[in-house]
mmCIF file of C-alpha atoms in Angstrom:
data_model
loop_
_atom_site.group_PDB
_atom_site.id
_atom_site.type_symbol
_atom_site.label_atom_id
_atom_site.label_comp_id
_atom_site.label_asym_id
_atom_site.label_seq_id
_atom_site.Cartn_x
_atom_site.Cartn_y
_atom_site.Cartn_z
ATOM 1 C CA UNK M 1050 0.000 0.000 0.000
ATOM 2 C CA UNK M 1051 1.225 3.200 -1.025
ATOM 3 C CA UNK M 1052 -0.463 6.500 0.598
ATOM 4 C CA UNK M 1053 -0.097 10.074 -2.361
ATOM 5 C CA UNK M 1054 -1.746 13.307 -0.797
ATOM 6 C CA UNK M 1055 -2.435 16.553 -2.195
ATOM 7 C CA UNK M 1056 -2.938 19.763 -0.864
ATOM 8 C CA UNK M 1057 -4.951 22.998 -1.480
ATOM 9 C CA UNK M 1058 -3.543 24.706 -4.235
ATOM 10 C CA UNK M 1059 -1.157 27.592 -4.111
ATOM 11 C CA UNK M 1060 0.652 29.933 -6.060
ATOM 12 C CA UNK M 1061 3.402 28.165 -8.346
ATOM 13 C CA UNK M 1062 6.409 26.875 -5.663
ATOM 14 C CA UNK M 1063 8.153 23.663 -6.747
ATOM 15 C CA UNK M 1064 8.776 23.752 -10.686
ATOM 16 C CA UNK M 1065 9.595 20.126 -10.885
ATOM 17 C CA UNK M 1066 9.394 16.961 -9.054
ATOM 18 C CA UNK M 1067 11.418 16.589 -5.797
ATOM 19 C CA UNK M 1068 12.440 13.885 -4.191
ATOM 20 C CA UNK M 1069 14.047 13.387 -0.715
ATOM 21 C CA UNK M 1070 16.105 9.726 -0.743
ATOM 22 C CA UNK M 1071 17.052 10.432 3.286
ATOM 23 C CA UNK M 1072 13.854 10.717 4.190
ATOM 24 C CA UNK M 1073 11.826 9.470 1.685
ATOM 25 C CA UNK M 1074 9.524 12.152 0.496
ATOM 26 C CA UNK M 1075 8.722 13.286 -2.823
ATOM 27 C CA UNK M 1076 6.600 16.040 -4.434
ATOM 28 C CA UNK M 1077 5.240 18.449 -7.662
ATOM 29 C CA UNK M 1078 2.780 20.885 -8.080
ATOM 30 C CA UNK M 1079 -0.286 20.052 -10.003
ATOM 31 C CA UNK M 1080 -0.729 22.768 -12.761
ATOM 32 C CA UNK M 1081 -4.188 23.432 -10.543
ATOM 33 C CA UNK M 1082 -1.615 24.785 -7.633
ATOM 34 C CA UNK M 1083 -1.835 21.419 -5.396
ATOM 35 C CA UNK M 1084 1.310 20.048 -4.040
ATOM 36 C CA UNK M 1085 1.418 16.630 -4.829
ATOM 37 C CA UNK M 1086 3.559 14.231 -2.594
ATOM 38 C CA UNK M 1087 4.089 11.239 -0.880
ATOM 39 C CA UNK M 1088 6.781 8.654 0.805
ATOM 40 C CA UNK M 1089 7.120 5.268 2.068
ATOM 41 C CA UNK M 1090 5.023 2.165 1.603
ATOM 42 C CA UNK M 1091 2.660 1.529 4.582
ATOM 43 C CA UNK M 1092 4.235 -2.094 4.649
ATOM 44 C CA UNK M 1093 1.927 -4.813 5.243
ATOM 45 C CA UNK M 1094 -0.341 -7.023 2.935
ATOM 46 C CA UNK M 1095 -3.543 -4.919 1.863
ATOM 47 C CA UNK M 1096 -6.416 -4.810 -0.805
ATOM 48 C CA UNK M 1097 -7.876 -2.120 1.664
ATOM 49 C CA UNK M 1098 -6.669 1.172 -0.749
ATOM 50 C CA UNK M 1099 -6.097 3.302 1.908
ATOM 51 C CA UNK M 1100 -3.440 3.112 4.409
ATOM 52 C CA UNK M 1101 -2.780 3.979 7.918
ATOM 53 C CA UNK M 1102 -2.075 7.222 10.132
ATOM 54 C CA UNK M 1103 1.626 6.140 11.051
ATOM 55 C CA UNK M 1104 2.498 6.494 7.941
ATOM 56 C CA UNK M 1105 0.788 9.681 7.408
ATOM 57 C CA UNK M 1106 2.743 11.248 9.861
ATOM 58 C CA UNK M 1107 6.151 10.080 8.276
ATOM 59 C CA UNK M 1108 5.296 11.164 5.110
ATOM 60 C CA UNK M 1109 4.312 14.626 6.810
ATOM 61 C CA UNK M 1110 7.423 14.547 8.656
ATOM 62 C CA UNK M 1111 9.619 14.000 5.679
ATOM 63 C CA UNK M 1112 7.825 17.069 4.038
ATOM 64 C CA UNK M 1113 8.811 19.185 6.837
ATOM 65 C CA UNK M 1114 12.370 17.956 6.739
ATOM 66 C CA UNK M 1115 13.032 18.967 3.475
ATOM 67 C CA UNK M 1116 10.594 22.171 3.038
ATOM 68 C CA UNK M 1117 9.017 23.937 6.097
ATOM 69 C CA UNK M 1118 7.393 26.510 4.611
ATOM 70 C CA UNK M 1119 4.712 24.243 3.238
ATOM 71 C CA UNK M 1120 3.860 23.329 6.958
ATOM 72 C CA UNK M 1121 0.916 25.752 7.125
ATOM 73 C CA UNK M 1122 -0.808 24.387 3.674
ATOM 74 C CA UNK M 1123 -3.571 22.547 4.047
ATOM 75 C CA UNK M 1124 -4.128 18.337 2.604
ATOM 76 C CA UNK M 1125 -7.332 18.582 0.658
ATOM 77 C CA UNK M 1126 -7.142 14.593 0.170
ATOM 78 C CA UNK M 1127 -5.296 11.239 0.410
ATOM 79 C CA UNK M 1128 -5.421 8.292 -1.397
ATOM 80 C CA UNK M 1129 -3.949 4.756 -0.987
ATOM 81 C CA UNK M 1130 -2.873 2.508 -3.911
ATOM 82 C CA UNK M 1131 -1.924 -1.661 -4.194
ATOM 83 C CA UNK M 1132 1.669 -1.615 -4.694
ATOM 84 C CA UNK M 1133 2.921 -5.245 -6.755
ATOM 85 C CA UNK M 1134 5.826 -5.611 -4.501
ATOM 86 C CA UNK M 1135 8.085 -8.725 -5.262
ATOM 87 C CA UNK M 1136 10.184 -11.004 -2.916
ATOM 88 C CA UNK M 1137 13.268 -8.880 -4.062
ATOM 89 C CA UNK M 1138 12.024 -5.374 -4.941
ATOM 90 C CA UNK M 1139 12.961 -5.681 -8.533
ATOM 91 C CA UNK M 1140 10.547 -6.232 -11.262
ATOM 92 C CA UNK M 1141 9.988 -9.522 -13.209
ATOM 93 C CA UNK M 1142 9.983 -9.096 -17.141
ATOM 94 C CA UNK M 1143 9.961 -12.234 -18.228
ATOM 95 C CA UNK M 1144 8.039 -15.403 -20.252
ATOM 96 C CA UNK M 1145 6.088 -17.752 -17.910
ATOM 97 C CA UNK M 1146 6.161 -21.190 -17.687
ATOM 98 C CA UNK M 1147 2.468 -21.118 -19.789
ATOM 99 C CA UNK M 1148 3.156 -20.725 -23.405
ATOM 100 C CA UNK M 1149 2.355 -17.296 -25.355
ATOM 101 C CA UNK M 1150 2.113 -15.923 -21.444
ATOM 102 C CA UNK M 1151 4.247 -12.953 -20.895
ATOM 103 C CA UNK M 1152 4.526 -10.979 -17.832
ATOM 104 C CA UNK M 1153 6.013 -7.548 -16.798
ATOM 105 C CA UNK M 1154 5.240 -6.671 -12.940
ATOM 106 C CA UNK M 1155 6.375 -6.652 -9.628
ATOM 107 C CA UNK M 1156 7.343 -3.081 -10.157
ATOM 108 C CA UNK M 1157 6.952 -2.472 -6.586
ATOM 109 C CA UNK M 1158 6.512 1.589 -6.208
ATOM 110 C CA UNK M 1159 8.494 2.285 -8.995
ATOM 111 C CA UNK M 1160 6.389 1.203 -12.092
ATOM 112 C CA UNK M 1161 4.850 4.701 -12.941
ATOM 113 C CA UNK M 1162 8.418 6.533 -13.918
ATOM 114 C CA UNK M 1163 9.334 2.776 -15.264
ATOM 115 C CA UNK M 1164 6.731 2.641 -17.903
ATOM 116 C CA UNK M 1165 8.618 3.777 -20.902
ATOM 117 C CA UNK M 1166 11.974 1.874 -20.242
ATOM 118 C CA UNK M 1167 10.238 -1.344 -19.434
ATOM 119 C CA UNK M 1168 7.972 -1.119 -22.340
ATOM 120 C CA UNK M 1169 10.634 -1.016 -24.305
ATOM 121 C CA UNK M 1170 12.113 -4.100 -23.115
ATOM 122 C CA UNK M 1171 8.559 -5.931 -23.178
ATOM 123 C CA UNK M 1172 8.290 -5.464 -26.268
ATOM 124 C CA UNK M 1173 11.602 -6.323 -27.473
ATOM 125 C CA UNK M 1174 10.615 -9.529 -25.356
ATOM 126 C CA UNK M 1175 7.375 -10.010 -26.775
ATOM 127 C CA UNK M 1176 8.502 -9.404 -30.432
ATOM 128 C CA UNK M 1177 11.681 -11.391 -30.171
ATOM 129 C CA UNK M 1178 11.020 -13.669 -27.581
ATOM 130 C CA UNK M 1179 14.111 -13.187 -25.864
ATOM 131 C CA UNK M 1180 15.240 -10.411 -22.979
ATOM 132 C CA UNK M 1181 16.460 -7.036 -23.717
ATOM 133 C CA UNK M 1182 19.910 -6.588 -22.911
ATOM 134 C CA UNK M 1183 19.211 -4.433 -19.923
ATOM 135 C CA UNK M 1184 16.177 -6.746 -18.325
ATOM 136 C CA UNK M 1185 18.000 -10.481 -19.100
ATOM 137 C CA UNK M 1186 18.646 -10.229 -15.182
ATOM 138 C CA UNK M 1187 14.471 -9.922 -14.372
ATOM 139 C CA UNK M 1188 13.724 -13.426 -14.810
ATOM 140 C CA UNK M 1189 10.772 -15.102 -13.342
ATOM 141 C CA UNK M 1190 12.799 -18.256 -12.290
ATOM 142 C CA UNK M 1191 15.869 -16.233 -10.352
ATOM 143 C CA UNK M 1192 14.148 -16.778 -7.121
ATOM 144 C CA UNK M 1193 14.310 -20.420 -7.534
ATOM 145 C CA UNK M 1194 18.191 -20.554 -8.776
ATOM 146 C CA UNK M 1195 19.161 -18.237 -6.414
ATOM 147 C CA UNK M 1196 19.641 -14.839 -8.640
ATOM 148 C CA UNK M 1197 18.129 -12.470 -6.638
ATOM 149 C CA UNK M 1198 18.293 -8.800 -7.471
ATOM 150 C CA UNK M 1199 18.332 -7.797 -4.335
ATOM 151 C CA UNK M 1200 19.946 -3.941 -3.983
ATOM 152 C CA UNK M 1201 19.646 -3.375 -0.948
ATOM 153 C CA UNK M 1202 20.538 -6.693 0.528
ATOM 154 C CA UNK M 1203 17.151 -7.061 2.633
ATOM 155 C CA UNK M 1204 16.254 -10.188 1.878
ATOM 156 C CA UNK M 1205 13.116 -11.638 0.962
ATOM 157 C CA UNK M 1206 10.675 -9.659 2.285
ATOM 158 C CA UNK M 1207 8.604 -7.407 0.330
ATOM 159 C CA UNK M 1208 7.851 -4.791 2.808
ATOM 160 C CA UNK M 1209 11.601 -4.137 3.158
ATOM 161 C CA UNK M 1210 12.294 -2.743 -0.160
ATOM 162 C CA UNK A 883 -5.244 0.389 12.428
ATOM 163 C CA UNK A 884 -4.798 -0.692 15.803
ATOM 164 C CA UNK A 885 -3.378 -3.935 17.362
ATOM 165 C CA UNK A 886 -4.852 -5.280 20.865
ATOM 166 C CA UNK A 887 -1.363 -7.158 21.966
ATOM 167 C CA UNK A 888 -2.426 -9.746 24.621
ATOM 168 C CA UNK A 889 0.705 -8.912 26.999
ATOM 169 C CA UNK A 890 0.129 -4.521 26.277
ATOM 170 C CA UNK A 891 -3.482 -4.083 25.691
ATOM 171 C CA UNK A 892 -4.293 -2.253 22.231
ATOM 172 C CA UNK A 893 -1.586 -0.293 20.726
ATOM 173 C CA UNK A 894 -1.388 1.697 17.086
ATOM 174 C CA UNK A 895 0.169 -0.242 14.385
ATOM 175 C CA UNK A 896 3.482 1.788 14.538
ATOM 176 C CA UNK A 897 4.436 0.084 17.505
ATOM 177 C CA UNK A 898 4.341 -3.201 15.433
ATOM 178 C CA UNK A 899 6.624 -4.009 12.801
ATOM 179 C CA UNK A 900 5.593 -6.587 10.469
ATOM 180 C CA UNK A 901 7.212 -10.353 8.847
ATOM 181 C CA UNK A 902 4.288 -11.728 7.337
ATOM 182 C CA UNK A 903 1.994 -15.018 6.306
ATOM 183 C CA UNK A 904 1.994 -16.467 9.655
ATOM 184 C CA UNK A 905 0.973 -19.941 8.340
ATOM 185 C CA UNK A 906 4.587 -20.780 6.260
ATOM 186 C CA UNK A 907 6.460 -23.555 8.501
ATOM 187 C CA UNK A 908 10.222 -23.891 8.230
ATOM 188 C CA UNK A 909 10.432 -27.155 6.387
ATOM 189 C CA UNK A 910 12.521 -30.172 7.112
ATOM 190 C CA UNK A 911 16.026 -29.431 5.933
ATOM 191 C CA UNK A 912 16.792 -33.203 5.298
ATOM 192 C CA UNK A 913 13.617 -34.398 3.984
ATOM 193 C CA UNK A 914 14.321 -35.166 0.050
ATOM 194 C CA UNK A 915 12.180 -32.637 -1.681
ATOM 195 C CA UNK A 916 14.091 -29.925 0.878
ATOM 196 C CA UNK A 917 14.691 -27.494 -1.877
ATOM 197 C CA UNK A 918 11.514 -27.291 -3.738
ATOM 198 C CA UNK A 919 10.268 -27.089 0.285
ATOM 199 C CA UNK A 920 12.367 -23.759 1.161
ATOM 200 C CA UNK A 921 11.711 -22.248 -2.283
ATOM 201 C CA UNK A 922 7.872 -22.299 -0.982
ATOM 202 C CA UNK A 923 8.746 -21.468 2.092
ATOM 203 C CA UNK A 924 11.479 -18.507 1.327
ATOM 204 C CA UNK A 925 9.200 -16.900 -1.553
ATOM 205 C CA UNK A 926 5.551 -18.741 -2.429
ATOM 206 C CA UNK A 927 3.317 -16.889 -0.971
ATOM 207 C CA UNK A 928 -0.828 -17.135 -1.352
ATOM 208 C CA UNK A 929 -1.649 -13.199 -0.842
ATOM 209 C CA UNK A 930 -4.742 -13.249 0.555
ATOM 210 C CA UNK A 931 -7.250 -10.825 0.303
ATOM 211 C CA UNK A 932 -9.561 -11.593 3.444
ATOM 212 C CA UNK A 933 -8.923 -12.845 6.445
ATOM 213 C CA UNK A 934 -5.370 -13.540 7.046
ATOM 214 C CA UNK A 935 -3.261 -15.111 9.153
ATOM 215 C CA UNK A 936 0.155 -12.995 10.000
ATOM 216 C CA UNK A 937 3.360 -12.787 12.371
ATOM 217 C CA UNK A 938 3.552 -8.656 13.963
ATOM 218 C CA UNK A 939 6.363 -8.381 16.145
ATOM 219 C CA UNK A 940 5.587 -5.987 19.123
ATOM 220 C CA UNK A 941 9.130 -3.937 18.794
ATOM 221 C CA UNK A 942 8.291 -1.197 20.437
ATOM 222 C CA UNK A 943 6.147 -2.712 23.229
ATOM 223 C CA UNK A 944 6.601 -6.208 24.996
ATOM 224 C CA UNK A 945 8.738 -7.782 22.216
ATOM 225 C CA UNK A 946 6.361 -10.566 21.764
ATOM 226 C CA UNK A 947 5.755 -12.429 17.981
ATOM 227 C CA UNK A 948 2.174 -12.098 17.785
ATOM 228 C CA UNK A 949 -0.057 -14.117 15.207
ATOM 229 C CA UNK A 950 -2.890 -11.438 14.151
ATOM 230 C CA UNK A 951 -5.827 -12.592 12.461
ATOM 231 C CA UNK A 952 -6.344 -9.549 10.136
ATOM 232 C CA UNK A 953 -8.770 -8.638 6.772
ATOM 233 C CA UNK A 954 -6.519 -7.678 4.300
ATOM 234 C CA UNK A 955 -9.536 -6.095 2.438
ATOM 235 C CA UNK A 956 -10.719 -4.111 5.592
ATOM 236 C CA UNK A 957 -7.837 -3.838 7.614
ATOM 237 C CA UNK A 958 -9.728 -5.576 10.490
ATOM 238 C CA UNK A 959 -8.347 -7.450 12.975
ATOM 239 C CA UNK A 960 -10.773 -10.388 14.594
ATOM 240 C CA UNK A 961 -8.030 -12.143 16.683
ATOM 241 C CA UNK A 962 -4.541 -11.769 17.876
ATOM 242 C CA UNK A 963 -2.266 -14.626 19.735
ATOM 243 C CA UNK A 964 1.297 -15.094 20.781
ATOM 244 C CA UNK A 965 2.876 -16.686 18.664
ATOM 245 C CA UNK A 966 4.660 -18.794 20.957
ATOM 246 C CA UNK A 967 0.933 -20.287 21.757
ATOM 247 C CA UNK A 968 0.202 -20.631 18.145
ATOM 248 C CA UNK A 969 3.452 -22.489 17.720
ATOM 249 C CA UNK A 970 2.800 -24.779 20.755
ATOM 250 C CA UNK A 971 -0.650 -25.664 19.326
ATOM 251 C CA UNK A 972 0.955 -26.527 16.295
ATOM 252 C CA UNK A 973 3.356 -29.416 17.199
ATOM 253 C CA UNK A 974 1.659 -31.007 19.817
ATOM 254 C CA UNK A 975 -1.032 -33.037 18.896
ATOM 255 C CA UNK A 976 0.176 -33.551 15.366
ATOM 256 C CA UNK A 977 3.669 -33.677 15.656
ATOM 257 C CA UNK A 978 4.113 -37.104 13.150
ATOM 258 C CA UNK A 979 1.659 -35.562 10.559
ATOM 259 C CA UNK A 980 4.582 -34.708 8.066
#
């Protein structure tokens, strides 16, 4: 489950999108004046789209960190969305084991700003029926040989990446 | 979301930090089909959406393993147990079953 808020809208402030690695915060301005942001993953198994008030807070508290002077605008609304995390945080683009069945998921939170590059390679997969250069390491079967992708070095548990 | 722990009382959900399906069993590491076994066990998992058996660990409280009987659709929680209890239950009666 991933939680994105927006706030009332406000003069133009943040000409881009920002994003906060330390503290895990991100956020743009709509071109209606909202600021547009959000953080971590709420971390547990859910179907419920909407998260929880701890994580709220962090996100809150990340925004703060990096840019205090939005502390006084007000959150019109929050969302949550289903996030397709996978045992290793990296994505699966791959062939299944059911013929003519391709698959491309497990993007975890980062499948929105993904889209174009792993298009790309799905189709090269689809049209070729063999990896892109760049994906051959997002195979369906590395879990089972032992090929993890695992960047962080967290181990197999989704809500860690 | 809020957890009742059975040693604390009810707590918020950022006291808890979470591991996960609660009903995956280590499996036996010299049984023959061991590998295909800890493959399941390492990374199979049945994501359920409904009721749900999972392992919270009470970090910032009692630091009890609790098994929480949770709606993944709802976020509800019907029933909570130590783990250790759960476990317990487990091998007891059935302990020859595999």
């Amino acid at each position: 489950m991933l939680q994105a808020f927006v706030s009332e809208g406000i003069k133009p402030f943040v000409d881009g999108v920002v994003t906060f690695g330390a503290g895990h915060f991100y956020i743009s301005q709509s071109d209606k004046g909202g600021l547009v942001f959000g953080g971590d993953i709420d971390g547990y198994n859910s179907y419920a789209q909407r998260g929880n008030l701890p994580v709220v807070e962090d996100v809150l508290e990340g925004g703060m960190a990096l840019m205090p002077r939005i502390g006084r605008v007000r959150l019109l609304r929050s969302w949550g969305g289903i996030m397709d995390m996978s045992m290793d945080g990296s994505p699966i683009i791959d062939r299944t084991p059911i013929d003519g069945l391709y698959f491309n998921g497990g993007w975890c939170y980062g499948g929105f700003k993904a889209t174009p590059a792993s298009g790309l390679c799905f189709a090269h997969l689809l049209a070729r029926d063999e990896p892109h250069e760049v994906a051959k390491a997002y195979r369906l079967d590395r879990f089972r040989t032992g090929h993890m992708i695992d960047e962080k070095g967290m181990g197999n548990q989704p809500n860690l990446h | 979301m809020r957890i009742h722990c059975p040693y604390c009382g009810e707590r918020g959900n950022d006291e808890f930090s979470y591991l996960g399906d609660a009903s995956v069993v280590r499996p036996d590491a010299s049984a023959p089909n061991a590998e295909d076994a800890f493959y399941a066990f390492a990374y199979e998992r049945r994501n359920v959406a409904g009721p749900t058996q999972e392992l919270w660990y009470h970090a910032a409280g009692c630091h009890a393993w609790l098994v929480v009987t949770r709606n993944t659709r709802t976020h509800e929680i019907s029933d909570v147990k130590p783990a250790q209890d759960v476990a317990l239950a487990r091998q007891s009666p059935v302990s020859s079953a595999s």
